Amino acid sequence: MTSKIRQFVGGEWRAGTGSAIESRNPARPHEVVASGHAATPDDVTEAVAAATKAAQAWRRTLMHERAAVLRRTAELLEERADALGLELTLEEGKTLVEGIGEVRRAAEIFRFNAGQADREVGEVFASPRRGERIVVTRKPIGVVAVITPWNFPIAIPAWKIAPALIHGNAVVWKPASIVPLLAVRLAEALHDAGLPAGVLSLIIGPGALGSQIASAPGVHAVTFTGSTGIGTGLLQLCAPLRRPVQAEMGGKNAAVVFADADLELAADQIVLGAMRSTGQKCTATSRLVVEDSVAEDLRTLLVQRIEALVVGDGTRSDVTVGPVSSGGAQAEITSMIDDALRGGARVVAQAEAPDDGHYVPPTILEVDVRQPIWREEVFGPVLAMTTGADEDRVLELANASEFGLSAAVFTSDLSRTLRIMDELEVGVLHVNSESAGADPHVPFGGVKDSGIGPKEQGRASREFFTCTTTAYLR
Ligand code: UN1
């Protein structure tokens, strides 16, 4: 049964009067999951006007009242997790375990952010002048444009919308148009939880609507997750408006394996990091650097694990890797693998994949580090591998990237770990675990071309979603 794509503007659900849009199941591409009509530029104008109006009252509600709405949203998402998780799998392709897990993760993010009301909200400083205190308070920034990708259709929206709301902002949200159904579900949960009209609007449609929201008069800040190309475009769009942009962008995350590592553990974690969510995470492991002396042993362990993967329709309980998101993504990733092979790369391991959906076989390639596949983000189940003679060379290879989101380091040497914490140019470092994964209570985000603006998640998120006033009280 096909679900309805609806727009949510100023507290009202509407059908949308733009062009016809639909989402399809990447495991069974003939199957339409949701259909309806895109929003129009007029919807955006209305949504921003509604947000501007609603923001005035929302910022004045008690933080604990806002927290109650977020907590109720978390409960509703948890109650609906199985149904929404299935819809997520049908629309985005990840396995059902990943789909349901993601809905629960979104609930957890709302619950963490509700808890912000119980934590300190400002700072007090001593004054060098007698009879004075200096107090730093935080206020909402106003109306925030939220632009989200397709690979985490509910968790990434949650980790932008929840902090925006708890800190008293109104939101105009444009999700990726290939996963509209989960966006509708999250807006429904917020509406059902009692979010006042206009505090959140949902605009589904082509990318131009995202640019319109980001640059609309009345919007104060833009938070974005997606490709480095689109993020850079948003930065350019917003610079002359002097509008802050938080952009979480690409990654080319390395796993680094030293000779002293537990190789079985490393092989397990590398395959999870590279292949979970079909490699479609900005935090996925997409490069592997191994110390020469253990490379052959690690290859053997990786081959066993890759061959054990079951690629297929994510609704099947035996499947461990789903399809990629679309036919376009499938064609692009396949051509990157083919180009790499033509350029001299060698297949280390490859799983079987069916040919009746948008599947790409999970693949590990041994590459020359001058090849594009070593540098460019693939966003699919592909891991490029090389070796290095010693710690210095291995770290040099790991750092030789324009990106700097996450890394996974495998070692049992504490001194080495401490050196690596200083030397690796990444925003998120996992030692003896896979490169992906992010807890809701700690900062998340990259360095170099992977991100710009304050970090997301945890208390760090308030750096973006609030502005401060430094008050000298005498
Ligand atoms: C994770 O590692 O579980 O777009 C989350 C992305 C990241 C989120 C990764 N912003 O893939």
Tab-separated table of C-alpha atoms in Angstrom, residues 98 252-255 265-289 302 305-306 309 311 320-324 333 349 360-365 377-385 406-408 410 433-437:
chain	number	residue	atom	x	y	z
A	98	GLU	CA	18.994	-0.853	11.504
A	252	LYS	CA	36.761	9.357	3.919
A	253	ASN	CA	37.276	7.684	7.243
A	254	ALA	CA	40.264	5.472	7.852
A	255	ALA	CA	40.582	2.356	9.925
A	265	LEU	CA	38.374	-7.732	16.704
A	266	ALA	CA	39.786	-5.355	14.087
A	267	ALA	CA	38.388	-7.432	11.201
A	268	ASP	CA	34.926	-7.615	12.836
A	269	GLN	CA	34.806	-3.886	13.483
A	270	ILE	CA	36.212	-2.860	10.095
A	271	VAL	CA	33.544	-4.849	8.275
A	272	LEU	CA	30.805	-3.357	10.480
A	273	GLY	CA	32.191	0.138	9.956
A	274	ALA	CA	32.456	-0.262	6.200
A	275	MET	CA	29.326	-2.261	5.446
A	276	ARG	CA	26.619	-1.437	8.002
A	277	SER	CA	23.924	0.777	6.482
A	278	THR	CA	25.476	-0.435	3.199
A	279	GLY	CA	28.376	1.960	3.794
A	280	GLN	CA	26.046	4.924	3.409
A	281	LYS	CA	27.144	6.966	6.409
A	282	CYS	CA	29.418	9.944	6.521
A	283	THR	CA	31.184	8.066	9.342
A	284	ALA	CA	31.553	4.768	7.437
A	285	THR	CA	35.016	3.248	7.175
A	286	SER	CA	36.123	3.724	3.595
A	287	ARG	CA	39.906	3.489	3.861
A	288	LEU	CA	42.039	0.903	5.628
A	289	VAL	CA	45.705	1.319	6.459
A	302	LEU	CA	38.450	-9.796	6.186
A	305	ARG	CA	33.785	-11.813	7.064
A	306	ILE	CA	32.936	-10.270	3.708
A	309	LEU	CA	27.613	-11.064	4.530
A	311	VAL	CA	23.097	-8.904	0.787
A	320	THR	CA	22.910	-8.138	6.885
A	321	VAL	CA	23.463	-5.586	4.075
A	322	GLY	CA	20.617	-3.872	2.223
A	323	PRO	CA	20.593	-2.155	-1.174
A	324	VAL	CA	22.030	1.307	-1.828
A	333	ILE	CA	29.368	3.373	-6.969
A	349	ALA	CA	37.205	-9.610	-0.987
A	360	VAL	CA	26.251	-3.187	-4.909
A	361	PRO	CA	28.353	-6.117	-3.698
A	362	PRO	CA	30.337	-5.251	-0.538
A	363	THR	CA	33.897	-4.961	-1.803
A	364	ILE	CA	37.403	-4.501	-0.401
A	365	LEU	CA	39.985	-3.247	-2.878
A	377	GLU	CA	33.872	9.661	-0.900
A	378	VAL	CA	32.111	6.592	-2.351
A	379	PHE	CA	29.113	6.460	0.020
A	380	GLY	CA	28.588	2.764	-0.520
A	381	PRO	CA	29.861	-0.658	0.633
A	382	VAL	CA	33.403	-0.211	-0.650
A	383	LEU	CA	36.609	-0.210	1.367
A	384	ALA	CA	39.948	0.830	-0.158
A	385	MET	CA	42.971	-0.740	1.491
A	406	SER	CA	36.130	9.958	12.053
A	407	ALA	CA	38.714	7.204	12.345
A	408	ALA	CA	39.015	3.764	13.911
A	410	PHE	CA	43.211	-0.765	16.383
A	433	SER	CA	35.823	0.039	17.646
A	434	GLU	CA	34.359	0.917	14.252
A	435	SER	CA	34.512	4.427	12.807
A	436	ALA	CA	30.748	5.007	12.823
A	437	GLY	CA	28.440	5.587	15.771
